[in-house]
Short mmCIF file of C-alpha atoms in Angstrom, two decimals:
data_model
loop_
_atom_site.label_atom_id
_atom_site.label_comp_id
_atom_site.label_asym_id
_atom_site.label_seq_id
_atom_site.Cartn_x
_atom_site.Cartn_y
_atom_site.Cartn_z
CA MET A 60 -1.55 -8.69 -67.43
CA SER A 61 0.37 -5.26 -67.95
CA THR A 62 -2.72 -3.07 -66.00
CA MET A 63 -2.46 -5.94 -62.67
CA THR A 64 1.09 -5.31 -62.33
CA THR A 65 0.44 -1.44 -62.52
CA LYS A 66 -2.18 -1.73 -60.44
CA VAL A 67 -1.22 -4.66 -57.39
CA ARG A 68 1.81 -4.04 -55.31
CA THR A 69 4.58 -6.61 -56.29
CA TYR A 70 7.31 -7.53 -54.13
CA LYS A 71 10.22 -8.59 -57.33
CA ARG A 72 12.67 -7.05 -54.87
CA TYR A 73 12.68 -9.97 -53.08
CA ASN A 74 13.05 -12.17 -55.84
CA ILE A 75 16.75 -10.47 -56.77
CA LEU A 76 17.58 -10.91 -53.82
CA LEU A 77 17.83 -14.58 -53.43
CA LEU A 78 19.34 -14.21 -57.39
CA VAL A 79 22.05 -12.81 -55.63
CA PHE A 80 21.98 -15.00 -52.06
CA ILE A 81 22.72 -18.01 -54.82
CA THR A 82 25.32 -15.97 -56.33
CA VAL A 83 27.08 -15.51 -53.41
CA VAL A 84 26.84 -19.09 -52.64
CA ILE A 85 28.21 -20.03 -55.48
CA ASN A 86 30.84 -16.97 -55.39
CA TYR A 87 32.17 -18.44 -51.97
CA MET A 88 32.21 -21.99 -53.11
CA ASP A 89 35.11 -21.13 -55.30
CA ARG A 90 36.85 -19.49 -53.30
CA SER A 91 36.39 -21.71 -50.52
CA ASN A 92 37.09 -25.18 -52.58
CA ILE A 93 40.93 -24.96 -52.01
CA SER A 94 40.44 -24.92 -48.61
CA VAL A 95 39.30 -28.60 -48.88
CA ALA A 96 41.51 -29.58 -51.54
CA ALA A 97 44.44 -28.40 -49.31
CA SER A 98 45.50 -31.45 -47.67
CA ALA A 99 44.93 -33.36 -50.13
CA ILE A 100 47.35 -31.13 -53.15
CA THR A 101 50.02 -30.61 -50.50
CA SER A 102 50.34 -34.47 -50.11
CA GLU A 103 49.95 -34.74 -53.99
CA LEU A 104 51.95 -31.85 -54.66
CA GLY A 105 54.84 -32.37 -51.72
CA LEU A 106 53.78 -28.92 -50.59
CA THR A 107 54.66 -26.77 -47.44
CA LYS A 108 52.66 -24.98 -45.12
CA VAL A 109 54.60 -21.52 -46.76
CA GLN A 110 53.65 -22.63 -50.31
CA MET A 111 49.88 -23.80 -49.21
CA GLY A 112 49.76 -19.57 -47.97
CA LEU A 113 50.82 -18.51 -51.11
CA ILE A 114 47.82 -20.08 -52.77
CA PHE A 115 45.54 -19.14 -50.42
CA SER A 116 47.05 -15.70 -50.89
CA ALA A 117 47.19 -15.64 -54.57
CA PHE A 118 43.33 -15.30 -55.01
CA ALA A 119 43.66 -11.88 -52.90
CA TRP A 120 46.69 -10.46 -54.73
CA SER A 121 44.47 -9.98 -57.67
CA TYR A 122 41.44 -9.53 -56.12
CA SER A 123 42.19 -7.00 -53.60
CA SER A 124 44.20 -4.88 -56.01
CA LEU A 125 41.58 -4.53 -58.60
CA GLN A 126 38.62 -3.68 -56.48
CA ILE A 127 39.06 -0.03 -57.44
CA PRO A 128 38.72 -0.95 -60.98
CA GLY A 129 36.10 -3.23 -60.25
CA GLY A 130 34.08 -0.57 -58.33
CA ILE A 131 34.29 1.74 -61.49
CA VAL A 132 33.28 -1.24 -63.81
CA VAL A 133 30.10 -1.63 -61.88
CA ASP A 134 29.12 1.86 -62.26
CA TYR A 135 29.15 1.85 -65.95
CA VAL A 136 28.19 -1.73 -66.62
CA LYS A 137 24.97 -3.55 -66.25
CA PRO A 138 24.81 -6.03 -63.65
CA ARG A 139 22.85 -8.90 -66.43
CA ILE A 140 25.45 -8.18 -68.35
CA LEU A 141 28.61 -8.31 -66.03
CA TYR A 142 27.86 -10.94 -63.63
CA PRO A 143 26.77 -13.62 -66.11
CA PHE A 144 30.36 -12.75 -68.56
CA MET A 145 32.81 -12.78 -64.67
CA MET A 146 30.73 -16.04 -63.24
CA ILE A 147 31.62 -17.59 -66.39
CA LEU A 148 35.17 -16.78 -66.58
CA TRP A 149 35.89 -17.19 -63.24
CA SER A 150 34.02 -21.05 -63.04
CA ILE A 151 36.13 -21.60 -66.52
CA VAL A 152 39.91 -21.29 -64.30
CA THR A 153 37.50 -23.05 -61.60
CA LEU A 154 37.40 -26.54 -63.30
CA VAL A 155 41.02 -25.45 -65.17
CA GLN A 156 42.44 -26.00 -61.18
CA GLY A 157 40.86 -29.92 -62.35
CA PHE A 158 43.81 -30.26 -64.56
CA VAL A 159 46.96 -28.58 -63.06
CA GLY A 160 49.48 -29.89 -61.31
CA SER A 161 52.06 -27.52 -60.27
CA LEU A 162 52.85 -24.46 -57.52
CA GLY A 163 52.85 -22.02 -60.37
CA ALA A 164 49.55 -23.12 -62.27
CA LEU A 165 47.65 -23.53 -58.96
CA ILE A 166 49.01 -19.75 -57.91
CA GLY A 167 48.43 -18.60 -61.27
CA CYS A 168 44.67 -19.77 -61.48
CA ARG A 169 43.97 -18.74 -58.27
CA ILE A 170 45.19 -14.95 -59.41
CA ALA A 171 42.36 -15.64 -62.20
CA ILE A 172 39.63 -16.39 -60.12
CA GLY A 173 40.35 -13.74 -57.94
CA ALA A 174 40.47 -10.94 -61.15
CA PHE A 175 37.87 -12.15 -62.49
CA GLU A 176 35.20 -12.26 -58.94
CA ALA A 177 36.37 -8.62 -57.88
CA PRO A 178 33.74 -6.76 -59.26
CA SER A 179 31.41 -8.81 -57.29
CA TYR A 180 31.04 -7.79 -53.73
CA PRO A 181 30.46 -3.80 -55.08
CA CYS A 182 27.63 -5.22 -57.78
CA ASN A 183 26.05 -6.78 -55.08
CA ASN A 184 25.98 -3.63 -53.07
CA LYS A 185 24.80 -1.96 -56.56
CA ILE A 186 22.25 -4.18 -56.90
CA VAL A 187 20.60 -4.02 -53.39
CA THR A 188 21.17 -0.13 -53.38
CA SER A 189 19.37 -0.09 -56.25
CA TRP A 190 16.16 -2.66 -55.55
CA PHE A 191 15.79 -1.70 -51.88
CA PRO A 192 14.54 1.29 -49.35
CA GLU A 193 17.17 2.45 -47.03
CA LYS A 194 14.75 0.93 -44.32
CA GLU A 195 14.89 -2.50 -45.84
CA ARG A 196 18.78 -2.12 -46.70
CA ALA A 197 20.62 -3.49 -44.00
CA SER A 198 18.31 -6.84 -44.13
CA ALA A 199 18.94 -7.20 -47.57
CA ILE A 200 22.77 -6.77 -47.27
CA ALA A 201 22.60 -8.89 -44.40
CA VAL A 202 20.47 -11.74 -46.54
CA TYR A 203 22.76 -11.90 -49.72
CA THR A 204 26.20 -12.08 -47.15
CA SER A 205 24.78 -14.79 -45.34
CA GLY A 206 25.07 -16.55 -48.78
CA GLN A 207 28.74 -16.78 -47.77
CA PHE A 208 28.01 -18.38 -44.18
CA ILE A 209 25.28 -20.79 -44.62
CA GLY A 210 26.39 -22.14 -48.64
CA LEU A 211 29.84 -22.56 -46.84
CA ALA A 212 28.54 -24.09 -43.61
CA PHE A 213 26.08 -27.01 -45.91
CA LEU A 214 28.45 -26.80 -49.08
CA THR A 215 31.46 -27.61 -46.59
CA PRO A 216 30.59 -31.38 -45.96
CA VAL A 217 29.46 -31.63 -49.69
CA LEU A 218 32.59 -30.75 -51.34
CA ILE A 219 34.40 -32.76 -49.12
CA LEU A 220 31.90 -35.72 -49.94
CA ILE A 221 32.69 -34.92 -53.67
CA GLN A 222 36.07 -34.70 -52.99
CA ASP A 223 36.47 -37.69 -51.17
CA ALA A 224 34.45 -39.75 -54.06
CA LEU A 225 36.09 -37.82 -57.17
CA GLY A 226 39.43 -36.46 -55.34
CA TRP A 227 40.50 -33.19 -54.97
CA ARG A 228 40.49 -32.28 -58.73
CA GLY A 229 37.00 -33.35 -59.59
CA LEU A 230 35.95 -31.16 -57.11
CA PHE A 231 36.70 -28.41 -59.07
CA ILE A 232 35.60 -29.59 -62.05
CA VAL A 233 31.98 -29.64 -60.36
CA SER A 234 32.46 -26.44 -59.23
CA GLY A 235 33.20 -24.78 -61.98
CA ILE A 236 30.34 -26.60 -64.08
CA LEU A 237 27.64 -25.47 -61.64
CA GLY A 238 28.91 -21.57 -61.63
CA ILE A 239 28.63 -21.83 -66.01
CA VAL A 240 25.20 -22.73 -65.18
CA TRP A 241 24.32 -20.62 -62.37
CA ALA A 242 25.97 -17.55 -64.89
CA LEU A 243 23.10 -18.56 -67.84
CA ILE A 244 19.94 -18.55 -64.82
CA TRP A 245 21.64 -15.24 -64.22
CA TYR A 246 21.32 -13.41 -67.38
CA LEU A 247 18.54 -14.94 -68.12
CA PHE A 248 16.22 -13.67 -64.68
CA TYR A 249 17.94 -10.56 -63.59
CA ARG A 250 16.67 -6.75 -64.63
CA ASP A 251 17.50 -3.39 -62.99
CA PRO A 252 14.15 -2.20 -61.44
CA ASN A 253 13.20 0.19 -64.10
CA LYS A 254 13.75 -2.42 -66.66
CA HIS A 255 11.65 -5.23 -65.23
CA GLY A 256 8.67 -5.92 -66.55
CA LYS A 257 7.05 -7.62 -63.86
CA VAL A 258 7.69 -5.23 -61.31
CA SER A 259 5.06 -2.47 -60.04
CA LYS A 260 4.77 0.85 -60.30
CA GLN A 261 4.30 0.87 -56.91
CA GLU A 262 6.76 -1.22 -55.88
CA LEU A 263 8.90 1.19 -57.71
CA GLU A 264 7.50 4.49 -56.03
CA TYR A 265 8.23 2.57 -52.75
CA ILE A 266 11.81 1.75 -53.76
CA GLU A 267 12.15 5.32 -54.80
CA LYS A 268 10.58 7.16 -51.79
CA GLY A 269 12.78 5.22 -49.84
CA GLY A 270 16.06 6.09 -50.77
CA GLY A 271 16.45 3.28 -53.42
CA LEU A 272 18.59 4.43 -56.24
CA THR A 273 16.59 2.94 -59.43
CA THR A 274 16.90 5.87 -61.66
CA HIS A 275 20.59 7.21 -60.53
CA ILE A 276 21.69 3.91 -61.70
CA THR A 277 20.10 4.16 -65.35
CA VAL A 278 21.71 7.69 -65.97
CA LYS A 279 24.88 6.82 -63.85
CA MET A 280 25.70 4.44 -66.70
CA GLU A 281 24.47 6.32 -69.60
CA GLU A 282 25.69 9.56 -68.97
CA GLN A 283 28.60 10.21 -66.33
CA GLU A 284 32.05 9.99 -67.00
CA PHE A 285 34.43 9.14 -64.71
CA ASN A 286 36.58 11.70 -62.90
CA TRP A 287 40.20 10.94 -61.15
CA LYS A 288 39.02 13.23 -58.68
CA ASP A 289 36.68 11.05 -57.64
CA LEU A 290 39.14 8.44 -56.72
CA ARG A 291 40.83 10.89 -54.45
CA LEU A 292 37.83 11.81 -52.75
CA ALA A 293 37.40 8.23 -51.64
CA PHE A 294 40.47 8.32 -49.30
CA THR A 295 39.74 11.57 -47.82
CA TYR A 296 37.21 11.57 -45.45
CA ARG A 297 37.90 10.07 -41.94
CA LYS A 298 34.69 8.35 -41.79
CA LEU A 299 35.18 6.42 -44.89
CA TRP A 300 38.82 5.20 -43.52
CA GLY A 301 36.95 4.21 -40.54
CA VAL A 302 34.98 1.59 -42.50
CA TYR A 303 37.76 0.67 -45.09
CA LEU A 304 39.93 -0.42 -41.72
CA GLY A 305 37.21 -2.54 -39.63
CA GLN A 306 36.35 -4.14 -43.34
CA PHE A 307 40.29 -5.45 -43.28
CA CYS A 308 40.09 -6.20 -39.99
CA LEU A 309 36.57 -7.95 -40.30
CA GLY A 310 38.06 -9.91 -43.33
CA SER A 311 41.66 -11.24 -41.80
CA LEU A 312 39.26 -13.74 -39.21
CA PHE A 313 36.87 -14.39 -42.31
CA ILE A 314 39.73 -15.24 -44.12
CA PHE A 315 40.94 -17.64 -41.83
CA PHE A 316 38.05 -19.71 -41.62
CA LEU A 317 38.08 -19.46 -45.81
CA THR A 318 41.31 -21.08 -46.03
CA TRP A 319 43.65 -22.58 -43.24
CA PHE A 320 40.65 -23.32 -40.94
CA PRO A 321 40.21 -27.36 -42.22
CA THR A 322 44.05 -27.63 -42.13
CA TYR A 323 44.31 -26.70 -38.37
CA LEU A 324 41.32 -28.80 -37.15
CA VAL A 325 43.43 -31.64 -39.29
CA GLU A 326 46.57 -31.23 -38.57
CA TYR A 327 46.96 -29.29 -35.49
CA ARG A 328 43.95 -30.85 -33.84
CA GLY A 329 44.09 -34.25 -35.62
CA LEU A 330 40.45 -34.79 -35.81
CA ASP A 331 39.74 -37.28 -39.00
CA PHE A 332 38.81 -35.39 -42.42
CA ILE A 333 35.27 -36.59 -42.94
CA LYS A 334 34.28 -35.31 -39.25
CA SER A 335 36.32 -32.77 -39.85
CA GLY A 336 33.91 -31.64 -42.41
CA PHE A 337 30.91 -31.67 -39.99
CA LEU A 338 32.14 -29.97 -37.36
CA ALA A 339 33.82 -27.37 -39.23
CA SER A 340 30.51 -26.00 -40.61
CA VAL A 341 29.25 -24.98 -37.15
CA PRO A 342 30.76 -21.40 -37.02
CA PHE A 343 29.64 -21.10 -40.64
CA LEU A 344 25.99 -21.97 -38.88
CA ALA A 345 26.93 -19.27 -35.80
CA ALA A 346 27.90 -16.44 -38.60
CA PHE A 347 24.96 -17.02 -40.54
CA VAL A 348 23.05 -16.31 -37.33
CA GLY A 349 25.20 -13.54 -36.86
CA VAL A 350 24.61 -11.60 -39.64
CA LEU A 351 21.23 -12.61 -40.04
CA LEU A 352 20.56 -11.50 -36.77
CA SER A 353 22.03 -7.96 -37.19
CA GLY A 354 20.89 -7.01 -40.45
CA PHE A 355 16.81 -7.65 -39.27
CA THR A 356 17.53 -6.30 -35.69
CA SER A 357 19.18 -3.45 -37.84
CA ASP A 358 16.44 -2.05 -39.66
CA PHE A 359 13.57 -2.82 -37.14
CA LEU A 360 15.22 -0.17 -34.43
CA VAL A 361 15.74 2.25 -37.74
CA ARG A 362 12.16 1.48 -38.12
CA LYS A 363 11.59 2.12 -34.47
CA GLY A 364 13.49 5.79 -35.15
CA TYR A 365 17.02 4.69 -33.66
CA SER A 366 19.59 6.72 -34.98
CA ASN A 367 21.99 4.95 -37.34
CA GLU A 368 25.20 5.24 -34.68
CA LEU A 369 22.80 2.83 -32.89
CA ALA A 370 20.92 0.81 -35.14
CA ARG A 371 23.86 0.42 -37.79
CA LYS A 372 26.91 0.59 -35.68
CA ALA A 373 26.05 -1.45 -32.66
CA PRO A 374 25.77 -4.79 -33.66
CA ILE A 375 29.07 -4.20 -35.50
CA ILE A 376 30.63 -3.12 -32.90
CA ILE A 377 29.48 -5.90 -30.71
CA GLY A 378 30.25 -8.63 -33.14
CA MET A 379 34.08 -7.27 -33.51
CA PHE A 380 34.26 -7.31 -29.60
CA LEU A 381 32.75 -10.71 -29.66
CA SER A 382 35.43 -11.89 -32.89
CA LEU A 383 38.33 -11.56 -29.74
CA ALA A 384 36.85 -15.41 -28.37
CA ILE A 385 39.08 -16.83 -31.54
CA ILE A 386 41.54 -16.67 -28.48
CA GLY A 387 40.35 -18.76 -26.17
CA ALA A 388 40.97 -21.83 -28.78
CA ASN A 389 44.03 -21.02 -26.89
CA TYR A 390 43.72 -22.42 -23.96
CA THR A 391 42.17 -26.04 -24.05
CA ASP A 392 42.40 -29.37 -26.07
CA ASN A 393 38.73 -29.97 -25.76
CA THR A 394 37.10 -30.09 -29.22
CA VAL A 395 33.68 -29.36 -28.16
CA LEU A 396 35.39 -26.00 -26.46
CA ILE A 397 37.11 -24.82 -29.05
CA ILE A 398 34.42 -25.12 -31.48
CA PHE A 399 32.66 -23.37 -29.26
CA PHE A 400 35.06 -20.63 -28.66
CA LEU A 401 35.57 -20.52 -33.06
CA SER A 402 31.84 -20.87 -33.69
CA LEU A 403 31.64 -17.56 -30.49
CA ALA A 404 34.28 -15.56 -32.75
CA PHE A 405 32.48 -15.83 -35.93
CA PHE A 406 29.13 -15.77 -34.97
CA GLY A 407 31.01 -11.64 -33.83
CA ASN A 408 32.26 -11.80 -37.42
CA GLY A 409 28.73 -12.66 -38.72
CA LEU A 410 27.33 -9.91 -36.46
CA ALA A 411 29.57 -7.88 -37.97
CA SER A 412 29.20 -8.63 -41.26
CA ILE A 413 26.74 -5.93 -42.43
CA THR A 414 29.73 -3.21 -42.66
CA TRP A 415 28.66 -2.69 -47.09
CA VAL A 416 25.20 -0.88 -45.82
CA PHE A 417 27.91 1.89 -44.26
CA VAL A 418 29.31 2.40 -48.26
CA SER A 419 25.62 2.53 -49.24
CA LEU A 420 24.87 5.13 -46.11
CA LEU A 421 28.02 7.11 -46.47
CA ALA A 422 29.22 7.31 -49.82
CA PRO A 423 28.36 9.93 -52.27
CA LYS A 424 25.74 8.61 -53.99
CA LYS A 425 27.88 8.85 -57.69
CA MET A 426 30.39 6.94 -56.14
CA ILE A 427 28.60 4.01 -54.28
CA GLY A 428 30.50 1.55 -57.13
CA LEU A 429 34.07 3.36 -56.34
CA VAL A 430 33.59 4.04 -52.83
CA GLY A 431 32.51 0.00 -52.80
CA GLY A 432 35.70 -0.85 -54.59
CA VAL A 433 37.66 1.08 -52.25
CA PHE A 434 36.33 -0.28 -49.36
CA ASN A 435 36.21 -4.08 -51.16
CA PHE A 436 39.90 -3.31 -51.90
CA ILE A 437 41.11 -2.87 -48.19
CA GLY A 438 39.04 -5.43 -47.31
CA GLY A 439 40.79 -7.26 -49.45
CA LEU A 440 44.37 -6.75 -48.64
CA ALA A 441 43.28 -9.00 -45.48
CA ALA A 442 42.97 -11.93 -47.64
CA ALA A 443 45.86 -11.42 -49.46
CA LEU A 444 48.44 -10.34 -46.02
CA THR A 445 46.69 -13.13 -43.59
CA PRO A 446 47.25 -16.25 -44.81
CA ILE A 447 50.84 -16.01 -45.99
CA LEU A 448 51.10 -14.63 -42.23
CA ILE A 449 49.11 -17.76 -41.06
CA GLY A 450 51.40 -19.64 -42.82
CA TRP A 451 54.58 -18.27 -41.24
CA LEU A 452 53.30 -18.11 -37.89
CA ALA A 453 51.67 -21.51 -37.82
CA LYS A 454 54.97 -23.57 -40.46
CA ASP A 455 56.20 -25.35 -37.18
CA GLY A 456 52.47 -26.27 -36.75
CA ASP A 457 51.92 -24.32 -34.21
CA PHE A 458 48.50 -22.08 -34.87
CA LYS A 459 48.34 -20.45 -31.25
CA PRO A 460 50.26 -17.07 -32.73
CA ALA A 461 48.08 -17.09 -36.00
CA LEU A 462 44.82 -16.89 -33.43
CA PHE A 463 46.50 -14.14 -31.54
CA TYR A 464 47.52 -12.05 -34.37
CA ILE A 465 43.40 -12.55 -35.77
CA GLY A 466 41.74 -11.80 -32.37
CA ALA A 467 44.70 -8.27 -32.14
CA LEU A 468 42.39 -7.07 -35.53
CA ALA A 469 39.23 -8.10 -34.13
CA LEU A 470 40.29 -5.29 -31.14
CA ILE A 471 41.61 -2.85 -34.21
CA GLY A 472 38.44 -3.14 -35.74
CA PHE A 473 36.35 -2.58 -32.83
CA CYS A 474 38.13 0.77 -31.82
CA SER A 475 37.71 1.30 -35.66
CA TYR A 476 33.97 1.75 -35.66
CA LEU A 477 33.90 2.90 -31.90
CA PHE A 478 36.53 6.39 -32.65
CA LEU A 479 36.49 6.67 -36.40
CA VAL A 480 33.26 6.90 -37.93
CA GLY A 481 31.71 9.27 -36.28
CA LYS A 482 28.06 10.66 -37.58
CA VAL A 483 26.60 8.12 -39.77
CA LYS A 484 25.42 10.47 -42.73
CA ARG A 485 25.85 10.73 -46.84
CA ILE A 486 28.97 12.44 -48.02
CA GLU A 487 27.68 15.22 -50.01
CA LEU A 488 30.15 16.53 -52.59
CA VAL A 489 30.27 20.44 -52.90
CA GLU A 490 30.47 20.65 -56.85
#
């Protein structure tokens, strides 16, 4: 068998990508189940929209603030150890949410989940950077990122049915158990490229020649010492600020769908709770199509010899522009048109969601985890601020100002990638 693995080209990177995809689905299930439970929690505990906004936002307080430390941890701790450790902890807290009964306890649980999930996306990006050559990387990022959309598209109705059968407390308990089981599966099956017993020499060479950092990751974790100068450098470059600001704007639309969207449909648009679950899945499916179209088209253009400025930036710029369509929902009471405008906006959000590829392409080689942490930190600020702002803007039951706010940020994100990012080229540090 060992002879065969050295002579036959394997494709184990796709198995790894499947693991990451399912992990993202689990990750976002535990982020979004609170939005499904929101109406029931509000009713049972007597919470206001502003208080519910605080609960939605609490996850991002810790998630965002720990992105930079999380990115540093990712540069040192092997994903096989780090990921299941994180998953077990956040899944236990998810389960505990089913037993609490106060505003403070719910906020505390959401803060804890955010803390334990903080290194997850820098870890995803690190894994893809090590397992995939550059010409396949946008597609790989699109596939695992699509997990947050396709997972929520199909899981939202399922989560609503679970809550209908077991109550909101049962919803959290079931979610937590699923996460713990998946953490054990991850530990059993994940390996780094140069530690994977079934990956062929040909596949490793293909990844390395294409820019995959298989060897670098092992060296980094075992030999490289953290330098505080690296943290300053991560905030120095204009092109990095372009993607940081763009990620904040991108995240603001996404967090609306992750938190307030079911409430918007049920309380503001007056839809039935069960029906709203199926209608809510339509924008997530649109976003799923958008992110896959973006990733595979982007890599196709790279293979055809087009510049990164066109192949990588164009989908994001077009996607940010399409996200402005969310404002159209303010000008109609027709349910079909409302879902159309929201789906078009979320399709644009999906189209723009390959932004992680810019961390792989722009960040200095020794700082991929750190830059990914800063990138996700600033993106996470959207998740910290936007739910509270929407709760305040919609405190009287009118969501129109909130949708205008989201549309304005989409325009800012469009301008950020158009004018700030500049030439797509890795930053080389002068030692």
